[in-house]
PDB file of C-alpha atoms in Angstrom:
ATOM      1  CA  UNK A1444       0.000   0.000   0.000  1.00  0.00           C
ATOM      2  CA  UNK A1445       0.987   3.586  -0.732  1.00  0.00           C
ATOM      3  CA  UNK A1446       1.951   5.834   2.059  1.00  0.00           C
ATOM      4  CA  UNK A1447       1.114   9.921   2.266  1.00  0.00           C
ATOM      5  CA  UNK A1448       4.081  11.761   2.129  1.00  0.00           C
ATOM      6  CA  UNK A1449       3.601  14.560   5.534  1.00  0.00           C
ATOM      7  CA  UNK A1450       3.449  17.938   3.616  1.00  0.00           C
ATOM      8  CA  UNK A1451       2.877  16.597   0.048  1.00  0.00           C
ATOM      9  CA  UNK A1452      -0.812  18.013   0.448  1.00  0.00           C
ATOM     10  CA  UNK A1453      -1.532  19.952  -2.875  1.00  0.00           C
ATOM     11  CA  UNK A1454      -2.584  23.217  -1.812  1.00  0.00           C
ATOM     12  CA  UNK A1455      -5.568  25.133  -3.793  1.00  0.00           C
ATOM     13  CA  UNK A1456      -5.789  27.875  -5.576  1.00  0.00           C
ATOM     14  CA  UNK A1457      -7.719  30.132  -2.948  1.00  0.00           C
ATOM     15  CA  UNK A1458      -5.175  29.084  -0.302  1.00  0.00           C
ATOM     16  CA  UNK A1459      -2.354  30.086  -2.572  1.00  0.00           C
ATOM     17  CA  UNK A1460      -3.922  33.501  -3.071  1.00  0.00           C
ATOM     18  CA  UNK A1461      -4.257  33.770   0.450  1.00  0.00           C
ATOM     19  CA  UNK A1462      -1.082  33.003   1.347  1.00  0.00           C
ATOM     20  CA  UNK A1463       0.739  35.291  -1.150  1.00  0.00           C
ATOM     21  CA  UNK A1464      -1.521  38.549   0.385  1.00  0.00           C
ATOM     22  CA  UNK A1465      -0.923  37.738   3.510  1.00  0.00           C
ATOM     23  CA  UNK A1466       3.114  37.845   2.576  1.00  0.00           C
ATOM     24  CA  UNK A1467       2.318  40.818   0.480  1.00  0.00           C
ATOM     25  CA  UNK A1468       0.703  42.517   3.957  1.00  0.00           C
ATOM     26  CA  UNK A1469       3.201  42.086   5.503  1.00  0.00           C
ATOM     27  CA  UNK A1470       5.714  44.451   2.809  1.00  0.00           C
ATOM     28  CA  UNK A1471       6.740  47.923   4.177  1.00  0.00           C
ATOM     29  CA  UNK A1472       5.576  48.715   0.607  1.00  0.00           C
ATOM     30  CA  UNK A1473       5.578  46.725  -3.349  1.00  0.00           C
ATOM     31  CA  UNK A1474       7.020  43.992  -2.682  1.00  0.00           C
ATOM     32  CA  UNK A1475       8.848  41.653  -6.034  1.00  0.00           C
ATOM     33  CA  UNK A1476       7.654  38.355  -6.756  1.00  0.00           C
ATOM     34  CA  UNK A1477      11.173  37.175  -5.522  1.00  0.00           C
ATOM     35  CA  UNK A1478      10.484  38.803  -2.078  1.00  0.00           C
ATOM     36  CA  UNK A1479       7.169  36.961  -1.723  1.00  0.00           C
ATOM     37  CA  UNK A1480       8.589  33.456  -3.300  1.00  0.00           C
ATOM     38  CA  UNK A1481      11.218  33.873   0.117  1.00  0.00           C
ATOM     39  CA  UNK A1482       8.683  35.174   2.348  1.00  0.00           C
ATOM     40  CA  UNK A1483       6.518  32.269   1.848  1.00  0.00           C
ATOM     41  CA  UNK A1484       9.613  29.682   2.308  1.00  0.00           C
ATOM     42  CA  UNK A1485      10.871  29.135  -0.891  1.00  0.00           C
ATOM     43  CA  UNK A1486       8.617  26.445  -1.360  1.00  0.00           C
ATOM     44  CA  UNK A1487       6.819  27.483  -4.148  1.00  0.00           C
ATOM     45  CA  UNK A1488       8.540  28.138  -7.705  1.00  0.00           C
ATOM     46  CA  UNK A1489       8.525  31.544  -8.872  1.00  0.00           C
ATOM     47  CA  UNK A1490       6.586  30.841 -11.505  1.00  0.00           C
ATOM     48  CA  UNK A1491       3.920  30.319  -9.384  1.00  0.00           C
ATOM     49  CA  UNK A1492       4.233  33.025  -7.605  1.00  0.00           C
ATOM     50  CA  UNK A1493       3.975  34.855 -10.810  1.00  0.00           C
ATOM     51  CA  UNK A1494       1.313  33.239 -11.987  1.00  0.00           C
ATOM     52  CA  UNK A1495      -1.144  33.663  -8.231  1.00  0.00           C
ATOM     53  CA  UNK A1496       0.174  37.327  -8.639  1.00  0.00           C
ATOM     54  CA  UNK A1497      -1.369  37.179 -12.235  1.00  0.00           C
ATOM     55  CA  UNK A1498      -4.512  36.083 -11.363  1.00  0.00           C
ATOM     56  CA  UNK A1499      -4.717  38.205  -8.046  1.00  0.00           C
ATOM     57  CA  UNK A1500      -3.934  41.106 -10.540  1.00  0.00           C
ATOM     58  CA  UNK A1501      -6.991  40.096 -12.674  1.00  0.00           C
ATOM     59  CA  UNK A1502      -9.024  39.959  -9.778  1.00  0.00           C
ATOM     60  CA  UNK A1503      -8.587  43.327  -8.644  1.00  0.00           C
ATOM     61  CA  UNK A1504      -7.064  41.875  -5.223  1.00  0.00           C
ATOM     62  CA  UNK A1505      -3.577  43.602  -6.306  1.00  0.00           C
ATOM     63  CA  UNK A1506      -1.755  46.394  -8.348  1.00  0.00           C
ATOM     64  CA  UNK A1507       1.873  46.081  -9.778  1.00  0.00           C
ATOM     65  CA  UNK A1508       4.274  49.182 -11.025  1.00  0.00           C
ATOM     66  CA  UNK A1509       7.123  48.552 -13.260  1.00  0.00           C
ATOM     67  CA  UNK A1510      10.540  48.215 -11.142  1.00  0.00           C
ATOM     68  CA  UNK A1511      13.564  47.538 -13.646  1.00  0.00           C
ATOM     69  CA  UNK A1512      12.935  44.875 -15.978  1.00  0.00           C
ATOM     70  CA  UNK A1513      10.032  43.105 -13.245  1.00  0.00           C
ATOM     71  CA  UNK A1514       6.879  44.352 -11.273  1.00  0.00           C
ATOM     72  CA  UNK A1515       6.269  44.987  -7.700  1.00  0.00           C
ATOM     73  CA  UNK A1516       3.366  43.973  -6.104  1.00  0.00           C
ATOM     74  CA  UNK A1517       0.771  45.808  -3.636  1.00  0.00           C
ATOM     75  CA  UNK A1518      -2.514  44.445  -1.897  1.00  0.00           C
ATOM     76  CA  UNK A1519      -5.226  46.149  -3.268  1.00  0.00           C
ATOM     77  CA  UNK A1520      -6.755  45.172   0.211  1.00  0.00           C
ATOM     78  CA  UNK A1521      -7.111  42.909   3.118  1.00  0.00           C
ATOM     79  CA  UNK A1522      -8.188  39.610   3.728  1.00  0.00           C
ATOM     80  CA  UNK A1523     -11.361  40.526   3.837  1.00  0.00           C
ATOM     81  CA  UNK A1524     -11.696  42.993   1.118  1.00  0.00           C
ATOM     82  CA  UNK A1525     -10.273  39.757  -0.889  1.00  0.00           C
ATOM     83  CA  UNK A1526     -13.390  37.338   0.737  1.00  0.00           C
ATOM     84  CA  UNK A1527     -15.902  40.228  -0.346  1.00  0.00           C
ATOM     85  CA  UNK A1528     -14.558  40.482  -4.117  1.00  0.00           C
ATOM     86  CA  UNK A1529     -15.052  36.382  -3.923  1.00  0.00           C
ATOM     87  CA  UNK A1530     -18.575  36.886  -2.049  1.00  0.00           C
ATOM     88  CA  UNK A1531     -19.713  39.396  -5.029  1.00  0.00           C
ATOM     89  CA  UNK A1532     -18.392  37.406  -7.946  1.00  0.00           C
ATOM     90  CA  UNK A1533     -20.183  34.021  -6.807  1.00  0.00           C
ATOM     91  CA  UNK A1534     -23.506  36.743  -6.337  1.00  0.00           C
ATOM     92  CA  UNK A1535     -22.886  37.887  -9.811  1.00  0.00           C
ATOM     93  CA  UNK A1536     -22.577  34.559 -11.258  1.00  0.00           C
ATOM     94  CA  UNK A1537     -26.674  33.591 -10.272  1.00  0.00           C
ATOM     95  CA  UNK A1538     -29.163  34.462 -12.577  1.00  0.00           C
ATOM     96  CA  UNK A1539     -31.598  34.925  -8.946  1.00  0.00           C
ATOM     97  CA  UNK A1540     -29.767  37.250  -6.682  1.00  0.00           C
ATOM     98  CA  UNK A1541     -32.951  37.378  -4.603  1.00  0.00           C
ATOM     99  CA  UNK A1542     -32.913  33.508  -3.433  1.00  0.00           C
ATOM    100  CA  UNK A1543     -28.751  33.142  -3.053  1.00  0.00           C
ATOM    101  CA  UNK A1544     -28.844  36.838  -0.523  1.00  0.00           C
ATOM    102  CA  UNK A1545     -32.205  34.835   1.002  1.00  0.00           C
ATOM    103  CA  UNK A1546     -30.565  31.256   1.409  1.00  0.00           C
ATOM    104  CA  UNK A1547     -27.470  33.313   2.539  1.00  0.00           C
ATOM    105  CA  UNK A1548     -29.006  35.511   5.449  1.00  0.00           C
ATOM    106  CA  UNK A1549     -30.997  32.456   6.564  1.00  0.00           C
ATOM    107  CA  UNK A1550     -28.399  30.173   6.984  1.00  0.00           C
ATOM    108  CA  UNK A1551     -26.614  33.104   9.589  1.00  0.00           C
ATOM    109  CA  UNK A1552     -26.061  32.562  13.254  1.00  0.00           C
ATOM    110  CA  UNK A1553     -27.862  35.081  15.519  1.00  0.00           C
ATOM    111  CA  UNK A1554     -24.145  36.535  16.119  1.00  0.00           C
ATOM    112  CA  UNK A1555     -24.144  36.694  12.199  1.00  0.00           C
ATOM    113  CA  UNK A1556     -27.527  37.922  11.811  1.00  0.00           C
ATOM    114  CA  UNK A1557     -26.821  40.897  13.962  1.00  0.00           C
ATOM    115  CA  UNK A1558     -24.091  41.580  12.823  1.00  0.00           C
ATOM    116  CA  UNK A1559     -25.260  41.981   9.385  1.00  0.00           C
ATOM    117  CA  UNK A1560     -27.968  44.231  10.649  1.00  0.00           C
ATOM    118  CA  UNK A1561     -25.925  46.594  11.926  1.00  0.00           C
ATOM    119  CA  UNK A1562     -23.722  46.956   9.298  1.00  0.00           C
ATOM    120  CA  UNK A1563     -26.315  47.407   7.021  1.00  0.00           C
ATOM    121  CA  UNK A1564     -27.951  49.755   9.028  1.00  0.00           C
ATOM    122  CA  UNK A1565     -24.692  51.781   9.363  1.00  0.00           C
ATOM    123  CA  UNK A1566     -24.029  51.663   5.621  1.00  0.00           C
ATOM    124  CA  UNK A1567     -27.713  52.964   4.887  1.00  0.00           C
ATOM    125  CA  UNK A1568     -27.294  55.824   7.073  1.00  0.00           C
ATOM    126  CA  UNK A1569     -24.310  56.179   5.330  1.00  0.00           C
ATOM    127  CA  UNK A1570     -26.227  56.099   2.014  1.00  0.00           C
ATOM    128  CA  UNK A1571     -28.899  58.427   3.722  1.00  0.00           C
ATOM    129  CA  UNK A1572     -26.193  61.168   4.677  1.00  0.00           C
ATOM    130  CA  UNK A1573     -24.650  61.309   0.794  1.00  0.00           C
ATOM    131  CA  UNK A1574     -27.112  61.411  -0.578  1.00  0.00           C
ATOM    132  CA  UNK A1575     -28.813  64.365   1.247  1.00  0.00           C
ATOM    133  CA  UNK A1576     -25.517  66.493   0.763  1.00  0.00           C
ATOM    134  CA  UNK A1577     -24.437  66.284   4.207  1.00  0.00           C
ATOM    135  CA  UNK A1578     -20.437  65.502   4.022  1.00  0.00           C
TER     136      UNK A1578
END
């Protein structure tokens, strides 16, 4: 019988992504693909790195400026900005927005539910104070 290998678990794509923001966080500024291929141990190729960068960049989840003959990379936000972008492309793709929100809000925890209440409650009065001029 075949034995796992311990740490020869092939990681996904979302978990890549993850893990190259979080390095790129933690940069004092743009960081190069180099940077984040040793920040993250070395134990991805840099052509993989390259390529999550890439995608992250078609996302919207990054930016890159032109630094000698490569790019360096910025977060375009956090973690969660990052979750958001995923939450509102998986809305997008349903033809009934109505019924995914509604199976969405009803599957909450109280904590959850609350939570979601007040935000939106915050961001309408928000919405509210725009929109009446008041800045």
């Amino acid at each position: 019988m075949a034995e796992r290998r311990q740490g020869s678990r092939r990681r996904g794509q979302g978990e890549l992504e993850a893990l190259v923001l979080s390095a790129l966080g933690e940069a004092d500024g743009p960081a190069t693909a180099g940077w984040v291929q040793e920040r993250l141990g070395g134990d991805l190729a840099y052509t993989t790195v390259i390529t999550i960068l890439t995608r992250l960049l078609a996302k919207g989840a990054v930016t890159r400026e032109r630094s000698g003959r490569s790019f360096a990379w910025t977060p375009a936000s956090d973690q969660a900005g990052l979750a958001a972008h995923r939450m509102r492309r998986v809305l997008d793709a349903e033809s009934d927005r109505e019924a995914v929100l509604a199976s969405f809000v009803t599957g909450l925890g109280p904590d959850d539910e609350r939570l979601l209440r007040d935000l939106l409650g915050r961001a309408g009065h928000t919405g509210r104070t725009h929109s009446e001029g008041e800045d």
